[in-house]
Amino acid sequence: MKIALTEEELKKLTKRELYEIAKKLKIRGRGRMRKAQLLEAVKRELLIAKEMVAPPPPASRIEEAEPPPLQEEREELPLPESYPVYFLGLIPVNPKLLFIYWNAGGRRGILKLIVEGRDFKELQVEPGQRELFLELEEELPFKRVKAVLITEEEALTSNEVVMPAREVVIGEEAAAELTELITKQKPELQRGGPYGEGR
């Protein structure tokens, strides 16, 4: 019986399919074998059968092999400016400094800071802008703060934080990145580091 299967094709077969081949090859003990054992037994049996078959006579003429099909060149598409996952978040950096970040699809909008349910501050957001540091004129005596970003298509609401925060829950790498951003955006905010030490 001739079974023309490559090793790769054998590996793709289920245990049941391997069992049926083992049955046709009359492999003993096949009923107690796991899939890996069936695979090895079938491979071994097919290898012995292959060696017993005489190789075909050499071709009388050399046939020209067809070149492999050329892979179609894929067009390189640019990555989008933003993805359709819109969000708005607040991170307290120190008692008087908030880091505000968002994705509103690159649209212009109005950013409102709300303290204890009342409008506290309003800022214009330019197209493509995605983050800013907002320094409060005075420390808020443990007030609940959130932000709302209103664009022509969306109204995003941030998480709520309490200012001044008792602690800032960010890792060392994030703190280093924030420090670098603060330094670039407004160097005078760096009086004593991102957490306000030495104030």
PDB file of C-alpha atoms in Angstrom:
ATOM      1  CA  MET A   1       0.000   0.000   0.000  1.00  0.00           C
ATOM      2  CA  LYS A   2       1.361   3.395  -1.012  1.00  0.00           C
ATOM      3  CA  ILE A   3       0.927   6.401   1.276  1.00  0.00           C
ATOM      4  CA  ALA A   4       2.426   9.551  -0.219  1.00  0.00           C
ATOM      5  CA  LEU A   5       2.669  11.992   2.670  1.00  0.00           C
ATOM      6  CA  THR A   6       5.518  14.256   3.640  1.00  0.00           C
ATOM      7  CA  GLU A   7       6.705  14.592   7.243  1.00  0.00           C
ATOM      8  CA  GLU A   8       5.139  18.054   7.458  1.00  0.00           C
ATOM      9  CA  GLU A   9       1.787  16.706   6.235  1.00  0.00           C
ATOM     10  CA  LEU A  10       1.947  13.885   8.796  1.00  0.00           C
ATOM     11  CA  LYS A  11       2.528  16.361  11.631  1.00  0.00           C
ATOM     12  CA  LYS A  12      -0.692  18.188  10.705  1.00  0.00           C
ATOM     13  CA  LEU A  13      -2.836  15.028  11.017  1.00  0.00           C
ATOM     14  CA  THR A  14      -5.043  14.356  14.032  1.00  0.00           C
ATOM     15  CA  LYS A  15      -4.510  11.369  16.317  1.00  0.00           C
ATOM     16  CA  ARG A  16      -7.517   9.648  14.708  1.00  0.00           C
ATOM     17  CA  GLU A  17      -6.075  10.136  11.184  1.00  0.00           C
ATOM     18  CA  LEU A  18      -2.670   8.827  12.293  1.00  0.00           C
ATOM     19  CA  TYR A  19      -4.389   5.832  13.884  1.00  0.00           C
ATOM     20  CA  GLU A  20      -6.171   5.014  10.584  1.00  0.00           C
ATOM     21  CA  ILE A  21      -2.846   5.157   8.700  1.00  0.00           C
ATOM     22  CA  ALA A  22      -1.216   2.970  11.367  1.00  0.00           C
ATOM     23  CA  LYS A  23      -4.082   0.512  10.951  1.00  0.00           C
ATOM     24  CA  LYS A  24      -3.531   0.365   7.166  1.00  0.00           C
ATOM     25  CA  LEU A  25       0.217  -0.132   7.742  1.00  0.00           C
ATOM     26  CA  LYS A  26      -0.592  -2.892  10.294  1.00  0.00           C
ATOM     27  CA  ILE A  27       1.492  -1.270  13.043  1.00  0.00           C
ATOM     28  CA  ARG A  28       1.219  -3.332  16.231  1.00  0.00           C
ATOM     29  CA  GLY A  29       0.214  -1.733  19.550  1.00  0.00           C
ATOM     30  CA  ARG A  30      -1.336   1.273  17.800  1.00  0.00           C
ATOM     31  CA  GLY A  31      -4.374   1.286  20.119  1.00  0.00           C
ATOM     32  CA  ARG A  32      -2.228   2.089  23.179  1.00  0.00           C
ATOM     33  CA  MET A  33      -0.108   4.777  21.485  1.00  0.00           C
ATOM     34  CA  ARG A  34      -0.346   8.495  22.079  1.00  0.00           C
ATOM     35  CA  LYS A  35      -0.335  10.887  19.106  1.00  0.00           C
ATOM     36  CA  ALA A  36       3.454  11.469  19.219  1.00  0.00           C
ATOM     37  CA  GLN A  37       4.103   7.717  19.338  1.00  0.00           C
ATOM     38  CA  LEU A  38       1.716   7.084  16.436  1.00  0.00           C
ATOM     39  CA  LEU A  39       3.479   9.791  14.423  1.00  0.00           C
ATOM     40  CA  GLU A  40       6.927   8.242  15.023  1.00  0.00           C
ATOM     41  CA  ALA A  41       5.688   4.722  14.242  1.00  0.00           C
ATOM     42  CA  VAL A  42       4.038   5.815  10.983  1.00  0.00           C
ATOM     43  CA  LYS A  43       7.130   7.812   9.939  1.00  0.00           C
ATOM     44  CA  ARG A  44       9.374   4.834  10.676  1.00  0.00           C
ATOM     45  CA  GLU A  45       7.117   2.454   8.705  1.00  0.00           C
ATOM     46  CA  LEU A  46       6.866   4.801   5.733  1.00  0.00           C
ATOM     47  CA  LEU A  47      10.646   5.323   5.712  1.00  0.00           C
ATOM     48  CA  ILE A  48      11.253   1.545   5.541  1.00  0.00           C
ATOM     49  CA  ALA A  49       8.692   1.249   2.733  1.00  0.00           C
ATOM     50  CA  LYS A  50      10.314   4.144   0.863  1.00  0.00           C
ATOM     51  CA  GLU A  51      13.769   2.566   1.068  1.00  0.00           C
ATOM     52  CA  MET A  52      12.384  -0.718  -0.333  1.00  0.00           C
ATOM     53  CA  VAL A  53      11.015   1.032  -3.443  1.00  0.00           C
ATOM     54  CA  ALA A  54      13.588   1.327  -6.219  1.00  0.00           C
ATOM     55  CA  PRO A  55      14.423   4.889  -7.237  1.00  0.00           C
ATOM     56  CA  PRO A  56      12.974   6.012 -10.590  1.00  0.00           C
ATOM     57  CA  PRO A  57      15.282   5.906 -13.632  1.00  0.00           C
ATOM     58  CA  PRO A  58      17.110   9.162 -14.371  1.00  0.00           C
ATOM     59  CA  ALA A  59      15.330  11.522 -16.736  1.00  0.00           C
ATOM     60  CA  SER A  60      16.535  11.394 -20.302  1.00  0.00           C
ATOM     61  CA  ARG A  61      16.642  15.162 -20.559  1.00  0.00           C
ATOM     62  CA  ILE A  62      16.962  17.981 -18.089  1.00  0.00           C
ATOM     63  CA  GLU A  63      13.741  19.874 -17.809  1.00  0.00           C
ATOM     64  CA  GLU A  64      13.942  23.535 -17.106  1.00  0.00           C
ATOM     65  CA  ALA A  65      12.519  24.301 -13.694  1.00  0.00           C
ATOM     66  CA  GLU A  66       9.940  27.043 -13.523  1.00  0.00           C
ATOM     67  CA  PRO A  67      11.058  30.046 -11.484  1.00  0.00           C
ATOM     68  CA  PRO A  68       9.126  30.535  -8.255  1.00  0.00           C
ATOM     69  CA  PRO A  69       6.294  33.055  -8.538  1.00  0.00           C
ATOM     70  CA  LEU A  70       7.341  36.574  -7.634  1.00  0.00           C
ATOM     71  CA  GLN A  71       5.865  37.881  -4.437  1.00  0.00           C
ATOM     72  CA  GLU A  72       3.667  40.857  -4.990  1.00  0.00           C
ATOM     73  CA  GLU A  73       5.220  44.020  -3.675  1.00  0.00           C
ATOM     74  CA  ARG A  74       3.122  45.300  -0.804  1.00  0.00           C
ATOM     75  CA  GLU A  75       2.380  48.958  -0.683  1.00  0.00           C
ATOM     76  CA  GLU A  76       3.859  50.617   2.396  1.00  0.00           C
ATOM     77  CA  LEU A  77       1.007  52.392   4.135  1.00  0.00           C
ATOM     78  CA  PRO A  78       1.765  55.163   6.642  1.00  0.00           C
ATOM     79  CA  LEU A  79       0.648  54.674  10.246  1.00  0.00           C
ATOM     80  CA  PRO A  80      -2.347  56.808  11.197  1.00  0.00           C
ATOM     81  CA  GLU A  81      -1.895  59.884  13.375  1.00  0.00           C
ATOM     82  CA  SER A  82      -4.251  58.365  15.938  1.00  0.00           C
ATOM     83  CA  TYR A  83      -6.481  55.337  16.437  1.00  0.00           C
ATOM     84  CA  PRO A  84     -10.250  55.489  17.031  1.00  0.00           C
ATOM     85  CA  VAL A  85      -9.865  54.864  20.769  1.00  0.00           C
ATOM     86  CA  TYR A  86     -10.643  58.129  22.480  1.00  0.00           C
ATOM     87  CA  PHE A  87      -9.667  58.847  26.081  1.00  0.00           C
ATOM     88  CA  LEU A  88      -8.807  61.625  28.530  1.00  0.00           C
ATOM     89  CA  GLY A  89      -6.671  61.094  31.645  1.00  0.00           C
ATOM     90  CA  LEU A  90      -5.260  63.033  34.595  1.00  0.00           C
ATOM     91  CA  ILE A  91      -2.071  62.292  36.558  1.00  0.00           C
ATOM     92  CA  PRO A  92      -1.127  64.466  39.556  1.00  0.00           C
ATOM     93  CA  VAL A  93       2.581  65.272  39.327  1.00  0.00           C
ATOM     94  CA  ASN A  94       2.947  67.398  42.463  1.00  0.00           C
ATOM     95  CA  PRO A  95       0.544  69.380  44.717  1.00  0.00           C
ATOM     96  CA  LYS A  96       0.069  72.114  42.099  1.00  0.00           C
ATOM     97  CA  LEU A  97       0.808  70.351  38.798  1.00  0.00           C
ATOM     98  CA  LEU A  98      -1.415  68.074  36.699  1.00  0.00           C
ATOM     99  CA  PHE A  99      -0.400  66.079  33.628  1.00  0.00           C
ATOM    100  CA  ILE A 100      -3.380  65.847  31.235  1.00  0.00           C
ATOM    101  CA  TYR A 101      -3.240  63.478  28.248  1.00  0.00           C
ATOM    102  CA  TRP A 102      -5.847  62.542  25.639  1.00  0.00           C
ATOM    103  CA  ASN A 103      -6.716  61.230  22.188  1.00  0.00           C
ATOM    104  CA  ALA A 104      -9.595  63.071  20.531  1.00  0.00           C
ATOM    105  CA  GLY A 105      -8.745  62.175  16.930  1.00  0.00           C
ATOM    106  CA  GLY A 106      -6.551  65.263  16.494  1.00  0.00           C
ATOM    107  CA  ARG A 107      -9.521  67.643  16.740  1.00  0.00           C
ATOM    108  CA  ARG A 108      -9.659  71.169  18.148  1.00  0.00           C
ATOM    109  CA  GLY A 109     -11.628  71.492  21.382  1.00  0.00           C
ATOM    110  CA  ILE A 110     -12.235  73.070  24.781  1.00  0.00           C
ATOM    111  CA  LEU A 111     -10.615  71.465  27.844  1.00  0.00           C
ATOM    112  CA  LYS A 112     -12.455  72.190  31.098  1.00  0.00           C
ATOM    113  CA  LEU A 113     -10.993  71.489  34.528  1.00  0.00           C
ATOM    114  CA  ILE A 114     -13.752  70.781  37.036  1.00  0.00           C
ATOM    115  CA  VAL A 115     -13.153  71.032  40.797  1.00  0.00           C
ATOM    116  CA  GLU A 116     -15.814  69.635  43.150  1.00  0.00           C
ATOM    117  CA  GLY A 117     -18.374  69.649  40.298  1.00  0.00           C
ATOM    118  CA  ARG A 118     -17.799  73.292  39.276  1.00  0.00           C
ATOM    119  CA  ASP A 119     -15.940  74.741  36.297  1.00  0.00           C
ATOM    120  CA  PHE A 120     -12.502  75.847  37.509  1.00  0.00           C
ATOM    121  CA  LYS A 121     -10.469  76.530  34.369  1.00  0.00           C
ATOM    122  CA  GLU A 122     -11.015  76.430  30.598  1.00  0.00           C
ATOM    123  CA  LEU A 123      -8.331  75.990  27.928  1.00  0.00           C
ATOM    124  CA  GLN A 124      -8.311  75.866  24.135  1.00  0.00           C
ATOM    125  CA  VAL A 125      -6.929  72.598  22.681  1.00  0.00           C
ATOM    126  CA  GLU A 126      -5.292  72.849  19.260  1.00  0.00           C
ATOM    127  CA  PRO A 127      -5.573  70.171  16.524  1.00  0.00           C
ATOM    128  CA  GLY A 128      -2.929  67.464  16.984  1.00  0.00           C
ATOM    129  CA  GLN A 129      -2.272  68.422  20.626  1.00  0.00           C
ATOM    130  CA  ARG A 130      -2.349  65.362  22.896  1.00  0.00           C
ATOM    131  CA  GLU A 131      -0.990  66.380  26.302  1.00  0.00           C
ATOM    132  CA  LEU A 132      -0.169  69.300  28.528  1.00  0.00           C
ATOM    133  CA  PHE A 133       1.030  70.185  32.018  1.00  0.00           C
ATOM    134  CA  LEU A 134      -1.324  72.430  33.928  1.00  0.00           C
ATOM    135  CA  GLU A 135       0.060  74.335  36.907  1.00  0.00           C
ATOM    136  CA  LEU A 136      -2.630  75.436  39.334  1.00  0.00           C
ATOM    137  CA  GLU A 137      -2.297  78.943  40.745  1.00  0.00           C
ATOM    138  CA  GLU A 138      -2.810  77.640  44.254  1.00  0.00           C
ATOM    139  CA  GLU A 139      -2.862  74.321  46.034  1.00  0.00           C
ATOM    140  CA  LEU A 140      -6.349  72.876  46.287  1.00  0.00           C
ATOM    141  CA  PRO A 141      -7.185  71.718  49.832  1.00  0.00           C
ATOM    142  CA  PHE A 142      -7.901  68.067  48.946  1.00  0.00           C
ATOM    143  CA  LYS A 143     -10.525  68.716  46.305  1.00  0.00           C
ATOM    144  CA  ARG A 144     -11.865  66.243  43.731  1.00  0.00           C
ATOM    145  CA  VAL A 145     -10.664  67.209  40.255  1.00  0.00           C
ATOM    146  CA  LYS A 146     -11.573  65.890  36.814  1.00  0.00           C
ATOM    147  CA  ALA A 147     -11.403  67.165  33.242  1.00  0.00           C
ATOM    148  CA  VAL A 148     -13.819  67.267  30.296  1.00  0.00           C
ATOM    149  CA  LEU A 149     -12.671  67.698  26.685  1.00  0.00           C
ATOM    150  CA  ILE A 150     -15.375  68.919  24.304  1.00  0.00           C
ATOM    151  CA  THR A 151     -14.793  68.709  20.540  1.00  0.00           C
ATOM    152  CA  GLU A 152     -17.262  69.158  17.672  1.00  0.00           C
ATOM    153  CA  GLU A 153     -17.843  65.353  17.677  1.00  0.00           C
ATOM    154  CA  GLU A 154     -17.008  64.070  21.179  1.00  0.00           C
ATOM    155  CA  ALA A 155     -17.208  64.934  24.864  1.00  0.00           C
ATOM    156  CA  LEU A 156     -14.563  63.010  26.825  1.00  0.00           C
ATOM    157  CA  THR A 157     -14.479  62.767  30.615  1.00  0.00           C
ATOM    158  CA  SER A 158     -11.282  61.930  32.541  1.00  0.00           C
ATOM    159  CA  ASN A 159     -10.675  59.918  35.671  1.00  0.00           C
ATOM    160  CA  GLU A 160     -11.109  61.782  38.975  1.00  0.00           C
ATOM    161  CA  VAL A 161      -8.124  62.654  41.181  1.00  0.00           C
ATOM    162  CA  VAL A 162      -7.798  64.407  44.522  1.00  0.00           C
ATOM    163  CA  MET A 163      -5.488  67.408  44.662  1.00  0.00           C
ATOM    164  CA  PRO A 164      -3.031  67.654  46.200  1.00  0.00           C
ATOM    165  CA  ALA A 165      -2.460  63.937  45.807  1.00  0.00           C
ATOM    166  CA  ARG A 166      -1.097  62.100  48.852  1.00  0.00           C
ATOM    167  CA  GLU A 167       1.117  60.112  46.479  1.00  0.00           C
ATOM    168  CA  VAL A 168       1.726  59.807  42.760  1.00  0.00           C
ATOM    169  CA  VAL A 169       1.371  56.198  41.611  1.00  0.00           C
ATOM    170  CA  ILE A 170       3.749  55.972  38.656  1.00  0.00           C
ATOM    171  CA  GLY A 171       6.913  53.970  38.119  1.00  0.00           C
ATOM    172  CA  GLU A 172      10.460  55.317  37.978  1.00  0.00           C
ATOM    173  CA  GLU A 173      10.588  55.249  34.153  1.00  0.00           C
ATOM    174  CA  ALA A 174       7.302  57.173  33.875  1.00  0.00           C
ATOM    175  CA  ALA A 175       8.561  59.682  36.461  1.00  0.00           C
ATOM    176  CA  ALA A 176      11.764  60.187  34.432  1.00  0.00           C
ATOM    177  CA  GLU A 177       9.730  60.730  31.245  1.00  0.00           C
ATOM    178  CA  LEU A 178       7.490  63.236  33.015  1.00  0.00           C
ATOM    179  CA  THR A 179      10.531  65.088  34.351  1.00  0.00           C
ATOM    180  CA  GLU A 180      11.955  65.318  30.823  1.00  0.00           C
ATOM    181  CA  LEU A 181       8.634  66.537  29.405  1.00  0.00           C
ATOM    182  CA  ILE A 182       8.280  69.145  32.150  1.00  0.00           C
ATOM    183  CA  THR A 183      11.838  70.375  31.517  1.00  0.00           C
ATOM    184  CA  LYS A 184      11.150  70.762  27.770  1.00  0.00           C
ATOM    185  CA  GLN A 185       7.760  72.402  28.173  1.00  0.00           C
ATOM    186  CA  LYS A 186       8.312  74.723  31.139  1.00  0.00           C
ATOM    187  CA  PRO A 187      11.748  74.609  32.822  1.00  0.00           C
ATOM    188  CA  GLU A 188      10.660  76.815  35.731  1.00  0.00           C
ATOM    189  CA  LEU A 189       8.302  74.040  36.884  1.00  0.00           C
ATOM    190  CA  GLN A 190      11.368  72.003  37.812  1.00  0.00           C
ATOM    191  CA  ARG A 191      11.856  73.633  41.217  1.00  0.00           C
ATOM    192  CA  GLY A 192      12.916  70.637  43.263  1.00  0.00           C
ATOM    193  CA  GLY A 193      11.885  67.790  40.914  1.00  0.00           C
ATOM    194  CA  PRO A 194       8.597  66.405  39.566  1.00  0.00           C
ATOM    195  CA  TYR A 195       7.118  65.613  42.987  1.00  0.00           C
ATOM    196  CA  GLY A 196       7.664  69.045  44.498  1.00  0.00           C
ATOM    197  CA  GLU A 197      10.431  68.078  46.912  1.00  0.00           C
ATOM    198  CA  GLY A 198      12.254  71.024  48.390  1.00  0.00           C
ATOM    199  CA  ARG A 199       9.336  73.412  47.965  1.00  0.00           C
TER     200      ARG A 199
END
